[in-house]
Each structure stands twice: as structure tokens, then as C-alpha cells.
Amino acid sequence: VSELPPRQALKALVAYDGSNYWGFQMQRGQPTIQGAIEATLRRLTGEQIRIRYAGRTDRGVHAAGQVIAFESGWRHPVADLERGLNALLPQDIAVRQVEPVAEDGFHPRFSARSRLYRYTVWTAPWRWPLNARYTHHEPRDLDLALMNQAAGLLVGDHDFASFGRPTQGESTIRSVRRAVWQRQAEHLLTFDIEANAFLRHMVRTMVATLLEVGRGHRTPQEVLATLEARDRSLAAPLAPASGLCLISVTY
Amino acid sequence: VSELPPRQALKALVAYDGSNYWGFQMQRGQPTIQGAIEATLRRLTGEQIRIRYAGRTDRGVHAAGQVIAFESGWRHPVADLERGLNALLPQDIAVRQVEPVAEDGFHPRFSARSRLYRYTVWTAPWRWPLNARYTHHEPRDLDLALMNQAAGLLVGDHDFASFGRPTQGESTIRSVRRAVWQRQAEHLLTFDIEANAFLRHMVRTMVATLLEVGRGHRTPQEVLATLEARDRSLAAPLAPASGLCLISVTY
């Protein structure tokens, strides 16, 4: 009777510059974060490992604290697995806090209580090559107070059907805990939004809609009407992926 | 008698992500910042323009405020030249403040009174893909107080032959006005150094030498002895280009 080696459940934080990837989720024939991590795990462990993850970030979106989990028969210290992964992964992907999963049945997506995303906007009249990979360039002054007034109307338990679609046939109700614009420097704005979960494209659609408010092309009252209409065609088109980063996931 | 169109002297600030370039200065067959700017000027103006510049940054080094000057027969508003340049330049290079030169005989290099460089070090044990292009990763705690003590010994008028070579047969005496390490965030250190001018590789050699101090492998007193020896073999090898950025030039 052959015995499979004992497999342990592991989890890790993943940070990546998403500029050169077609999003997190595996796509045949395209570079993806999942594809890069699974290929590296295979090289290190010899195992065909399928990873689970907290958020399916889109093409070009970045992450500081994506969460993954997987099972492996790795029998050396997990610190060696972490070192090995970082040595072999492409330079624009890194893992940290590789550790055994304590909880039974932990799933990075289904066990998550909330996600925090940050969207960064560069508002100077000139392009800025030193942050262009991580910002969206909106070359004009924006009315921060008005944008925050509109953002505040999106906080709470709402049906966000106007701002995104569910990945499967689920509900479009989400619970947004916080949605705040802040000025980080003279020409640098950030939008932090935390929710129990997000619809597909929800953050970038909200950002694009709030940028219209900042430009004076839409009022906060119109944002509220857009939310209440539950009609995807009323919100603005997607803001660019480069400005978006998955900051952290809370369990 | 054919008349050349009147040419005006212009200057501009240039910012670039140097990761994909073989430095500022033109090199046949290699991508350079100078090559990209001159090719774009040719497309816009039809003229074969040779630009002058403040600092010959090395391969992989970045700039926030490089200064260039050139002559052109451009007869439209200079704001249009700036817009055109930014539209046609690669996304990792941008110009701003394109304007007529007021002073007679202005040369971005020879008229400069001082240059400010910043070197950025990421000290977390883990790689960080979201700043890797703009930092050097030194995965350990560094003794900031000791590094600043050593940096202070380099301030003043000194013969810096231990830290770099002149580009031509000139003197190796330079006047360093300021050299300060600062903690910007938990794992992020910056070194700002301002001098009337720099020898080739001087900042990166100083940084590498001061990092040895931060690791406890060289004392401030040994740095002073290195300075006084005027012997290039005594300083540490070059720190990586990715951490270095030409911040500004003062006239």
C-alpha cells in the first residue's frame, strides 16, 4: 500500500506589481500571478499545487497584501519555502509570512471578513514617470470635499448593482465600511475603501464616478441616484487599473 | 542668400524612470534618455537638436529634476512643444517647465551651483515589488545614527578621490553641503546628498560605504580614513543604480 506524504495547509501574503500580468487568476497562454506562483511552487516542491486566494485582482491591478492558501507535502521549515519562493519568483511578485494555517477549513476568500483597497490619483498637470505604474493620472484639480461627500453616501449596506456585477449569480448587496479620499501630497490623492466584499469592477467604477464629482461633472446627489437606480449604465466607465492596489484582507 | 530661421534657447525639467535605459548620455545602439528626447524633438520640430544636460546619470538611475537646454527654431507657443513632447515621449520620460532661457550663456551643467541626489533603501526582510524599481533592498536593520555620524564626516570641501573618478582629467575636490540619512517609514531609509558637483559614481560609492557602517562592518573613523587616503580601492563597491534619483539642480 503506497502512502501519500502528509500534506500541511499553508497560507501566505503576496505583494505584486500587476503591470505586466493579466490579473491574478490563471488564464491559459497569458502571464498571471496565480500562474507564476503555481509554477514556482511546482519547481520547489515537485508538486502540482492549486492555490486559493482572497481576491481576483484584474489585469494591471497591484497588491500589497493578497492572501493565498494551499496544501503541500513540503517537509523542510516553512521559512525555507518562503526563501525559495522569493528567490525563484519573478522580481515583481514576492511572498511573506508563509505559515501553517491554524484554523480548520480556512479559505482566503470565503473566510475573509473584509477587504481594503486603495486607489491613487496623480493630479499634477504633468505626467510623473516615477509613480506612473502605481497611479492614475488625472491632470486637474479635483474637489476633494465634494468627492468625500459623495463617497460617504456609498458607505453602508447597499445594493451596488450600478457599480459592478457579481462574479456568479449571487446578490449585489455589499457592506461598505469606509470610503475616504485623502490628500497625501500636493498632487497625490488616495481613495481607501473597505467592504465585506466587492463586486467585479466595483472599486474602479466607484472611483471613476467619484472623479466625475471631483471635476464638477456629477453631483453627490446624482451619485446617490445612481446607487439607488441599480443600473450599471448610469455609473461612469472603469477607472484605469494602474491606480488600484489590494492593500489587505481581514479575517 | 538663404536665412536660417531664428533659433531660441530653451530649457526644461526632465523626470524619468531610468530602469529601462543605459543612462542619460547617448550611446550608439542602446536606449538612452538623451536619445529618446532628441528623437522626439526631431519628430516634433524637424530639426536635428543636440541637448545639453546637468548630470550624466548612469544606467538604471532615475531623475525627478534633470535639467536640459537646447536651441530650436520652434515658432509656436512653448506650451505646445511641452505638450507635444509629453505626448510622443515614452511613458517613462516626461518634461515640464519648458521655457525660454533668460540668462546669456546658460549651460545646465556648467551654470549649476549644486545638485541634490536621493538614495532610497528598503530594509525589510522581504522584497517589496511595489517599490523595487526605486529602491535598493538591504534586508536588515541598519544603524542610522552611526550612518549619519559617518555621513557627517564627508560634509565639506574634500578631495573625494576615494569615492569616484573625474569624468575628465579635472580635480577630485568637491564641496558636499549636506549628507543626511532619514527614516521615511518603518523599513524605508533615504540618503540625501547635496554638493556643488559629483565625481562619477561618487554617490553610489558613498552609499555602499555608509551601508557597511550601518551593518557594523566599518566604523565612522574608518570612513574618515578612507576619505583621507584618496585611494579608490578602499571604499566599498558601487551600490545598485535602482536606489538613486537626481532630485534637483540649483542655479
Coordinates of C-alpha atoms in Angstrom, one line a residue:
Chain A
V1 CA 0.0 0.0 0.0
S2 CA 1.6 3.3 -1.1
E3 CA 1.1 6.2 1.3
L4 CA 0.9 9.8 0.2
P5 CA 3.2 12.1 2.2
P6 CA 1.3 14.1 4.9
R7 CA 0.3 17.4 3.4
Q8 CA 0.0 20.6 5.5
A9 CA -2.2 23.6 5.0
L10 CA -0.2 26.8 4.4
K11 CA -1.1 30.4 3.9
A12 CA 0.9 33.5 2.8
L13 CA 0.7 37.1 2.0
V14 CA 1.6 38.1 -1.6
A15 CA 2.6 41.5 -2.9
Y16 CA 2.9 42.2 -6.6
D17 CA 3.3 44.9 -9.2
G18 CA 0.5 43.8 -11.5
S19 CA 1.6 46.0 -14.5
N20 CA 2.9 43.0 -16.5
Y21 CA 0.2 40.5 -15.6
W22 CA -3.3 39.6 -16.9
G23 CA -4.7 39.7 -13.4
F24 CA -4.4 37.2 -10.6
Q25 CA -6.5 34.3 -11.9
M26 CA -4.9 31.7 -14.2
Q27 CA -5.5 32.3 -17.9
R28 CA -4.2 29.9 -20.4
G29 CA -1.4 31.4 -22.5
Q30 CA -1.2 34.7 -20.5
P31 CA 1.1 35.7 -17.7
T32 CA -0.9 35.7 -14.4
I33 CA 0.1 36.0 -10.7
Q34 CA -1.5 32.6 -10.0
G35 CA 0.3 31.0 -12.9
A36 CA 3.7 32.4 -11.7
I37 CA 3.2 31.3 -8.1
E38 CA 2.0 27.8 -9.0
A39 CA 4.8 27.3 -11.5
T40 CA 7.3 28.4 -8.8
L41 CA 5.7 26.0 -6.2
R42 CA 6.0 23.2 -8.7
R43 CA 9.7 23.9 -9.2
L44 CA 10.3 24.0 -5.5
T45 CA 8.2 21.1 -4.2
G46 CA 7.7 18.9 -7.3
E47 CA 4.0 19.0 -6.5
Q48 CA 1.2 20.2 -8.7
I49 CA -0.3 22.7 -6.2
R50 CA -3.5 24.6 -6.8
I51 CA -3.6 27.8 -4.7
R52 CA -6.7 29.5 -3.3
Y53 CA -6.8 33.3 -3.0
A54 CA -8.7 36.2 -1.4
G55 CA -9.3 38.5 -4.4
R56 CA -9.3 38.0 -8.1
T57 CA -7.5 41.3 -9.0
D58 CA -7.9 42.4 -12.6
R59 CA -5.2 42.8 -15.3
G60 CA -2.8 45.6 -14.2
V61 CA -4.0 45.8 -10.6
H62 CA -1.5 45.6 -7.8
A63 CA -1.5 44.1 -4.4
A64 CA 0.3 44.7 -1.1
G65 CA -1.5 42.1 0.9
Q66 CA -3.2 39.5 -1.3
V67 CA -3.8 36.3 0.7
I68 CA -3.2 32.8 -0.6
A69 CA -3.6 29.3 0.9
F70 CA -2.5 25.8 -0.4
E71 CA -1.6 22.3 0.7
S72 CA 1.9 20.9 0.3
G73 CA 3.9 17.9 1.4
W74 CA 6.9 20.3 2.0
R75 CA 8.9 18.7 4.8
H76 CA 11.5 21.4 5.5
P77 CA 11.0 24.5 7.6
V78 CA 8.4 26.9 6.1
A79 CA 11.0 29.7 6.3
D80 CA 12.9 27.7 3.6
L81 CA 9.8 27.6 1.4
E82 CA 9.4 31.3 1.7
R83 CA 13.1 32.0 0.9
G84 CA 12.9 29.6 -2.0
L85 CA 9.7 31.2 -3.4
N86 CA 11.2 34.7 -3.3
A87 CA 14.4 33.5 -4.9
L88 CA 12.6 31.9 -7.8
L89 CA 9.5 34.1 -8.3
P90 CA 9.8 37.0 -10.9
Q91 CA 11.0 40.2 -9.2
D92 CA 7.6 41.8 -9.4
I93 CA 6.0 39.2 -7.1
A94 CA 7.0 38.4 -3.5
V95 CA 5.6 36.3 -0.7
R96 CA 5.9 36.8 3.1
Q97 CA 4.5 35.3 6.2
V98 CA 4.3 31.8 4.8
E99 CA 2.9 29.9 7.8
P100 CA 0.8 26.9 8.7
V101 CA -3.0 27.5 8.7
A102 CA -4.2 27.3 12.3
E103 CA -8.0 27.3 11.6
D104 CA -9.9 24.3 10.2
G105 CA -11.3 24.9 6.8
F106 CA -9.6 28.3 6.2
H107 CA -10.3 29.7 2.7
P108 CA -8.7 33.0 1.8
R109 CA -11.8 34.2 0.0
F110 CA -14.7 32.7 2.0
S111 CA -13.2 33.2 5.4
A112 CA -12.4 36.9 4.8
R113 CA -14.4 39.4 6.8
S114 CA -13.3 42.5 4.8
R115 CA -11.0 43.8 2.1
L116 CA -9.3 47.1 1.9
Y117 CA -8.4 48.6 -1.5
R118 CA -6.5 51.9 -2.2
Y119 CA -6.8 53.8 -5.4
T120 CA -4.1 56.5 -6.1
V121 CA -4.6 59.5 -8.3
W122 CA -1.8 61.9 -9.5
T123 CA -3.4 65.3 -10.3
A124 CA -0.4 67.4 -11.4
P125 CA -0.7 68.9 -14.9
W126 CA 2.4 66.9 -15.9
R127 CA 2.9 63.2 -16.1
W128 CA 5.2 61.7 -13.4
P129 CA 7.1 58.7 -14.6
L130 CA 8.3 57.8 -11.1
N131 CA 4.8 56.9 -9.9
A132 CA 3.0 56.3 -13.2
R133 CA 2.9 52.5 -12.7
Y134 CA 1.0 52.9 -9.4
T135 CA -1.3 55.9 -10.1
H136 CA -3.9 57.1 -12.5
H137 CA -3.1 60.5 -14.0
E138 CA -6.0 62.9 -13.8
P139 CA -4.3 66.2 -14.8
R140 CA -6.5 68.7 -13.0
D141 CA -7.5 69.9 -9.5
L142 CA -10.3 67.9 -8.0
D143 CA -12.8 69.0 -5.4
L144 CA -11.8 66.7 -2.5
A145 CA -14.6 67.8 -0.2
L146 CA -17.3 67.1 -2.8
M147 CA -15.7 63.7 -3.6
N148 CA -15.8 62.8 0.1
Q149 CA -19.4 63.9 0.4
A150 CA -20.3 61.6 -2.5
A151 CA -18.1 58.8 -1.1
G152 CA -19.9 59.0 2.2
L153 CA -23.2 58.3 0.5
L154 CA -21.8 54.9 -0.6
V155 CA -20.9 53.8 2.9
G156 CA -23.3 51.2 4.4
D157 CA -25.2 48.1 3.3
H158 CA -26.4 48.8 -0.3
D159 CA -27.3 47.1 -3.5
F160 CA -24.3 48.1 -5.6
A161 CA -25.6 46.7 -8.9
S162 CA -24.9 50.1 -10.5
F163 CA -21.2 49.7 -9.8
G164 CA -20.4 46.2 -10.7
R165 CA -21.5 42.7 -11.4
P166 CA -21.3 39.6 -9.2
T167 CA -18.8 37.0 -10.4
Q168 CA -21.6 34.4 -10.3
G169 CA -25.3 34.7 -9.9
E170 CA -25.1 36.0 -6.3
S171 CA -26.5 39.0 -4.6
T172 CA -25.2 42.5 -5.5
I173 CA -25.6 43.7 -1.9
R174 CA -22.3 44.6 -0.2
S175 CA -21.4 46.3 3.0
V176 CA -19.0 49.2 2.6
R177 CA -17.5 50.2 6.0
R178 CA -15.3 53.1 4.9
A179 CA -14.7 55.2 1.7
V180 CA -12.4 58.1 2.2
W181 CA -10.4 60.4 -0.1
Q182 CA -7.2 61.9 1.3
R183 CA -4.6 64.2 0.0
Q184 CA -1.2 62.6 0.6
A185 CA 0.9 65.3 -1.1
E186 CA 0.3 68.4 -3.2
H187 CA -0.7 66.4 -6.3
L188 CA -1.4 63.0 -4.9
L189 CA -4.8 61.7 -3.8
T190 CA -5.8 58.4 -2.4
F191 CA -9.2 56.7 -2.0
D192 CA -9.4 54.0 0.6
I193 CA -12.4 51.7 0.5
E194 CA -13.1 48.8 2.8
A195 CA -16.0 46.4 2.4
N196 CA -17.0 42.9 3.4
A197 CA -16.6 42.1 -0.3
F198 CA -16.6 43.8 -3.7
L199 CA -18.4 43.2 -6.9
R200 CA -16.3 42.8 -10.0
H201 CA -15.0 46.2 -11.1
M202 CA -16.8 47.9 -8.2
V203 CA -13.8 49.9 -6.9
R204 CA -12.8 51.2 -10.3
T205 CA -16.3 52.1 -11.3
M206 CA -16.9 54.0 -8.0
V207 CA -13.6 55.8 -8.4
A208 CA -14.4 56.9 -12.0
T209 CA -17.8 58.1 -10.8
L210 CA -16.3 60.0 -7.9
L211 CA -13.7 61.6 -10.1
E212 CA -16.6 63.0 -12.2
V213 CA -17.8 64.5 -9.0
G214 CA -14.4 66.0 -8.3
R215 CA -14.4 67.5 -11.8
G216 CA -17.8 69.0 -11.2
H217 CA -19.5 66.8 -13.8
R218 CA -21.7 64.9 -11.4
T219 CA -23.2 65.9 -8.1
P220 CA -23.1 63.9 -4.9
Q221 CA -26.9 63.8 -5.2
E222 CA -26.6 62.2 -8.6
V223 CA -24.2 59.6 -7.2
L224 CA -26.9 58.7 -4.7
A225 CA -29.4 58.5 -7.5
T226 CA -27.0 56.2 -9.5
L227 CA -26.7 53.9 -6.5
E228 CA -30.4 53.8 -6.0
A229 CA -31.2 53.1 -9.6
R230 CA -29.2 49.8 -9.6
D231 CA -28.5 50.3 -13.2
R232 CA -24.9 49.6 -14.4
S233 CA -25.2 52.0 -17.4
L234 CA -25.6 55.1 -15.1
A235 CA -22.2 54.9 -13.4
A236 CA -19.0 56.1 -15.1
P237 CA -16.8 53.7 -17.1
L238 CA -13.9 51.9 -15.3
A239 CA -11.0 54.0 -13.9
P240 CA -7.6 52.6 -15.1
A241 CA -6.2 49.6 -13.3
S242 CA -2.8 51.1 -12.6
G243 CA -4.1 53.2 -9.7
L244 CA -5.6 50.2 -7.8
C245 CA -4.0 48.2 -5.1
L246 CA -5.4 45.4 -2.8
I247 CA -4.0 46.6 0.5
S248 CA -5.2 44.0 2.9
V249 CA -7.7 41.3 3.8
T250 CA -9.1 40.9 7.3
Y251 CA -10.2 37.5 8.8
Chain B
V1 CA 21.4 84.3 -49.5
S2 CA 19.4 81.7 -47.5
E3 CA 18.5 82.6 -44.0
L4 CA 18.2 80.1 -41.1
P5 CA 15.1 80.6 -39.1
P6 CA 15.8 82.4 -35.8
R7 CA 16.5 79.9 -33.1
Q8 CA 15.6 80.4 -29.4
A9 CA 17.3 78.9 -26.4
L10 CA 15.0 76.7 -24.3
K11 CA 15.4 74.8 -21.1
A12 CA 13.2 72.2 -19.4
L13 CA 13.0 69.9 -16.4
V14 CA 13.0 66.1 -17.2
A15 CA 11.8 63.3 -14.9
Y16 CA 12.4 59.7 -15.8
D17 CA 12.3 56.1 -14.6
G18 CA 15.7 55.1 -15.7
S19 CA 15.1 51.3 -15.2
N20 CA 15.0 50.6 -19.0
Y21 CA 17.7 53.0 -20.1
W22 CA 21.5 52.8 -20.4
G23 CA 21.8 56.1 -18.6
F24 CA 21.2 59.7 -19.8
Q25 CA 24.1 60.1 -22.3
M26 CA 23.6 59.0 -25.9
Q27 CA 25.2 55.6 -26.7
R28 CA 25.0 54.2 -30.1
G29 CA 22.7 51.1 -30.3
Q30 CA 21.4 51.4 -26.7
P31 CA 18.3 53.1 -25.4
T32 CA 19.2 56.3 -23.5
I33 CA 17.3 59.3 -22.1
Q34 CA 19.2 61.7 -24.4
G35 CA 18.5 59.5 -27.4
A36 CA 14.8 59.4 -26.6
I37 CA 14.5 63.1 -26.1
E38 CA 16.5 64.1 -29.2
A39 CA 14.5 61.7 -31.4
T40 CA 11.2 63.1 -30.1
L41 CA 12.5 66.7 -30.7
R42 CA 13.4 65.7 -34.2
R43 CA 9.9 64.3 -34.8
L44 CA 8.2 67.5 -33.5
T45 CA 10.4 70.2 -35.0
G46 CA 12.1 68.5 -37.9
E47 CA 15.4 69.8 -36.5
Q48 CA 18.5 67.8 -35.5
I49 CA 18.8 69.2 -32.0
R50 CA 21.6 68.4 -29.6
I51 CA 20.6 68.8 -26.0
R52 CA 22.8 69.8 -23.1
Y53 CA 22.1 68.4 -19.6
A54 CA 23.0 68.9 -16.0
G55 CA 24.0 65.4 -14.9
R56 CA 25.1 62.3 -16.8
T57 CA 23.0 59.8 -14.7
D58 CA 24.2 56.2 -15.1
R59 CA 22.4 53.2 -16.4
G60 CA 19.3 52.5 -14.3
V61 CA 19.4 55.8 -12.3
H62 CA 16.3 57.9 -12.1
A63 CA 15.6 61.6 -12.1
A64 CA 12.9 63.9 -10.8
G65 CA 14.5 67.1 -11.8
Q66 CA 17.2 66.6 -14.5
V67 CA 17.7 69.9 -16.4
I68 CA 18.2 70.2 -20.2
A69 CA 18.8 73.1 -22.6
F70 CA 18.7 73.3 -26.3
E71 CA 18.2 75.7 -29.3
S72 CA 15.2 75.3 -31.6
G73 CA 13.5 77.2 -34.4
W74 CA 10.1 76.2 -32.9
R75 CA 7.7 79.1 -33.7
H76 CA 4.6 78.0 -31.8
P77 CA 4.0 78.6 -28.1
V78 CA 6.5 76.7 -25.9
A79 CA 3.5 75.1 -24.1
D80 CA 2.7 73.3 -27.3
L81 CA 6.2 72.0 -27.5
E82 CA 5.9 70.7 -24.0
R83 CA 2.5 69.1 -24.7
G84 CA 3.9 67.5 -27.9
L85 CA 7.0 66.2 -26.2
N86 CA 4.9 64.5 -23.5
A87 CA 2.5 63.0 -26.0
L88 CA 5.3 61.5 -28.0
L89 CA 8.0 60.6 -25.4
P90 CA 8.0 57.1 -24.0
Q91 CA 5.8 56.9 -20.8
D92 CA 8.8 56.6 -18.6
I93 CA 10.1 60.0 -19.5
A94 CA 8.3 63.3 -19.1
V95 CA 9.3 67.0 -19.4
R96 CA 7.9 70.1 -17.7
Q97 CA 8.6 73.8 -17.4
V98 CA 9.8 74.1 -21.0
E99 CA 10.6 77.8 -21.1
P100 CA 12.9 80.3 -22.8
V101 CA 16.3 80.6 -21.2
A102 CA 16.6 84.1 -19.7
E103 CA 20.4 84.1 -18.9
D104 CA 23.0 84.5 -21.6
G105 CA 25.3 81.5 -22.0
F106 CA 23.2 79.3 -19.7
H107 CA 24.5 75.7 -19.6
P108 CA 22.7 73.1 -17.5
R109 CA 25.9 71.6 -16.3
F110 CA 28.4 74.5 -16.1
S111 CA 25.9 77.0 -14.7
A112 CA 24.8 74.7 -11.9
R113 CA 25.6 75.7 -8.4
S114 CA 24.6 72.5 -6.8
R115 CA 22.9 69.1 -7.3
L116 CA 20.8 67.1 -4.9
Y117 CA 20.6 63.3 -5.1
R118 CA 18.5 60.9 -3.0
Y119 CA 19.3 57.3 -2.5
T120 CA 16.5 55.1 -1.1
V121 CA 17.0 51.8 0.8
W122 CA 14.3 49.2 1.7
T123 CA 15.4 47.4 4.8
A124 CA 12.5 44.9 5.4
P125 CA 13.5 41.2 5.4
W126 CA 11.1 40.7 2.5
R127 CA 11.3 42.0 -1.1
W128 CA 8.7 44.7 -1.9
P129 CA 7.7 44.6 -5.6
L130 CA 5.8 47.9 -5.3
N131 CA 9.0 49.9 -4.7
A132 CA 11.7 47.6 -6.1
R133 CA 12.3 49.8 -9.2
Y134 CA 13.1 52.8 -7.0
T135 CA 15.0 51.3 -4.0
H136 CA 17.9 49.1 -3.1
H137 CA 16.9 46.2 -1.0
E138 CA 19.2 45.8 2.1
P139 CA 17.3 43.2 4.1
R140 CA 18.5 44.0 7.6
D141 CA 18.3 46.7 10.3
L142 CA 20.9 49.4 9.8
D143 CA 22.3 51.7 12.5
L144 CA 21.0 55.0 11.3
A145 CA 22.8 57.1 14.0
L146 CA 26.2 55.6 13.1
M147 CA 25.5 56.1 9.3
N148 CA 24.7 59.7 10.0
Q149 CA 27.8 60.1 12.1
A150 CA 29.9 58.8 9.2
A151 CA 28.0 60.8 6.6
G152 CA 28.7 64.0 8.6
L153 CA 32.4 63.4 8.2
L154 CA 32.0 63.6 4.4
V155 CA 30.4 67.1 4.5
G156 CA 32.7 69.9 3.5
D157 CA 35.3 70.6 0.9
H158 CA 37.3 67.5 0.4
D159 CA 39.3 65.5 -2.1
F160 CA 36.9 62.7 -2.9
A161 CA 39.3 60.6 -5.0
S162 CA 38.4 57.5 -2.8
F163 CA 34.8 57.7 -3.9
G164 CA 34.9 58.3 -7.6
R165 CA 36.8 59.5 -10.6
P166 CA 36.5 62.7 -12.5
T167 CA 35.0 62.4 -16.0
Q168 CA 37.9 64.1 -17.5
G169 CA 41.3 65.0 -16.0
E170 CA 39.9 67.5 -13.6
S171 CA 40.3 67.9 -9.8
T172 CA 38.7 65.4 -7.4
I173 CA 37.9 68.1 -4.9
R174 CA 34.2 68.6 -4.3
S175 CA 32.1 70.6 -1.8
V176 CA 29.4 68.5 -0.1
R177 CA 26.9 70.7 1.6
R178 CA 24.6 68.2 3.2
A179 CA 24.6 64.4 3.6
V180 CA 21.8 63.0 5.8
W181 CA 20.1 59.7 6.3
Q182 CA 16.4 59.8 7.3
R183 CA 13.8 57.1 8.2
Q184 CA 10.8 57.7 6.0
A185 CA 8.8 54.7 7.2
E186 CA 9.4 51.6 9.2
H187 CA 11.5 49.9 6.6
L188 CA 12.4 52.8 4.3
L189 CA 15.5 54.9 4.6
T190 CA 16.7 57.8 2.4
F191 CA 20.1 59.4 2.0
D192 CA 20.0 63.0 0.7
I193 CA 23.3 64.4 -0.5
E194 CA 23.9 67.9 -2.0
A195 CA 27.1 69.1 -3.4
N196 CA 28.4 71.6 -5.9
A197 CA 29.2 68.7 -8.2
F198 CA 29.8 65.0 -8.0
L199 CA 32.6 62.7 -9.3
R200 CA 31.5 59.8 -11.4
H201 CA 29.9 57.0 -9.2
M202 CA 30.5 59.2 -6.1
V203 CA 27.0 58.9 -4.6
R204 CA 26.7 55.2 -5.0
T205 CA 30.2 54.5 -3.7
M206 CA 29.5 56.7 -0.6
V207 CA 26.1 54.9 -0.1
A208 CA 27.7 51.5 -0.3
T209 CA 30.4 52.6 2.2
L210 CA 27.9 54.1 4.6
L211 CA 25.8 50.9 4.4
E212 CA 28.8 49.0 5.6
V213 CA 28.8 51.3 8.6
G214 CA 25.1 50.7 9.1
R215 CA 25.8 46.9 9.2
G216 CA 28.6 47.4 11.7
H217 CA 31.3 46.3 9.1
R218 CA 33.1 49.7 9.0
T219 CA 33.4 52.4 11.6
P220 CA 32.8 56.2 11.0
Q221 CA 36.5 56.6 11.8
E222 CA 37.4 54.1 9.0
V223 CA 35.2 56.1 6.6
L224 CA 37.2 59.2 7.5
A225 CA 40.5 57.3 6.9
T226 CA 39.1 56.1 3.6
L227 CA 38.3 59.7 2.6
E228 CA 41.8 60.9 3.7
A229 CA 43.6 58.1 1.9
R230 CA 42.4 59.3 -1.6
D231 CA 42.5 55.7 -2.7
R232 CA 39.5 54.4 -4.7
S233 CA 40.3 50.8 -3.7
L234 CA 39.5 51.5 0.0
A235 CA 35.8 52.4 -0.4
A236 CA 33.1 49.8 -0.9
P237 CA 31.9 48.8 -4.4
L238 CA 29.0 50.7 -6.1
A239 CA 25.5 50.4 -4.5
P240 CA 22.9 49.4 -7.1
A241 CA 21.6 52.1 -9.5
S242 CA 17.9 51.4 -8.7
G243 CA 18.0 53.3 -5.4
L244 CA 19.4 56.5 -6.9
C245 CA 17.5 59.6 -8.1
L246 CA 18.7 63.0 -9.3
I247 CA 16.2 65.2 -7.4
S248 CA 17.1 68.7 -8.4
V249 CA 19.8 71.1 -9.7
T250 CA 20.2 74.6 -8.3
Y251 CA 21.4 77.6 -10.4

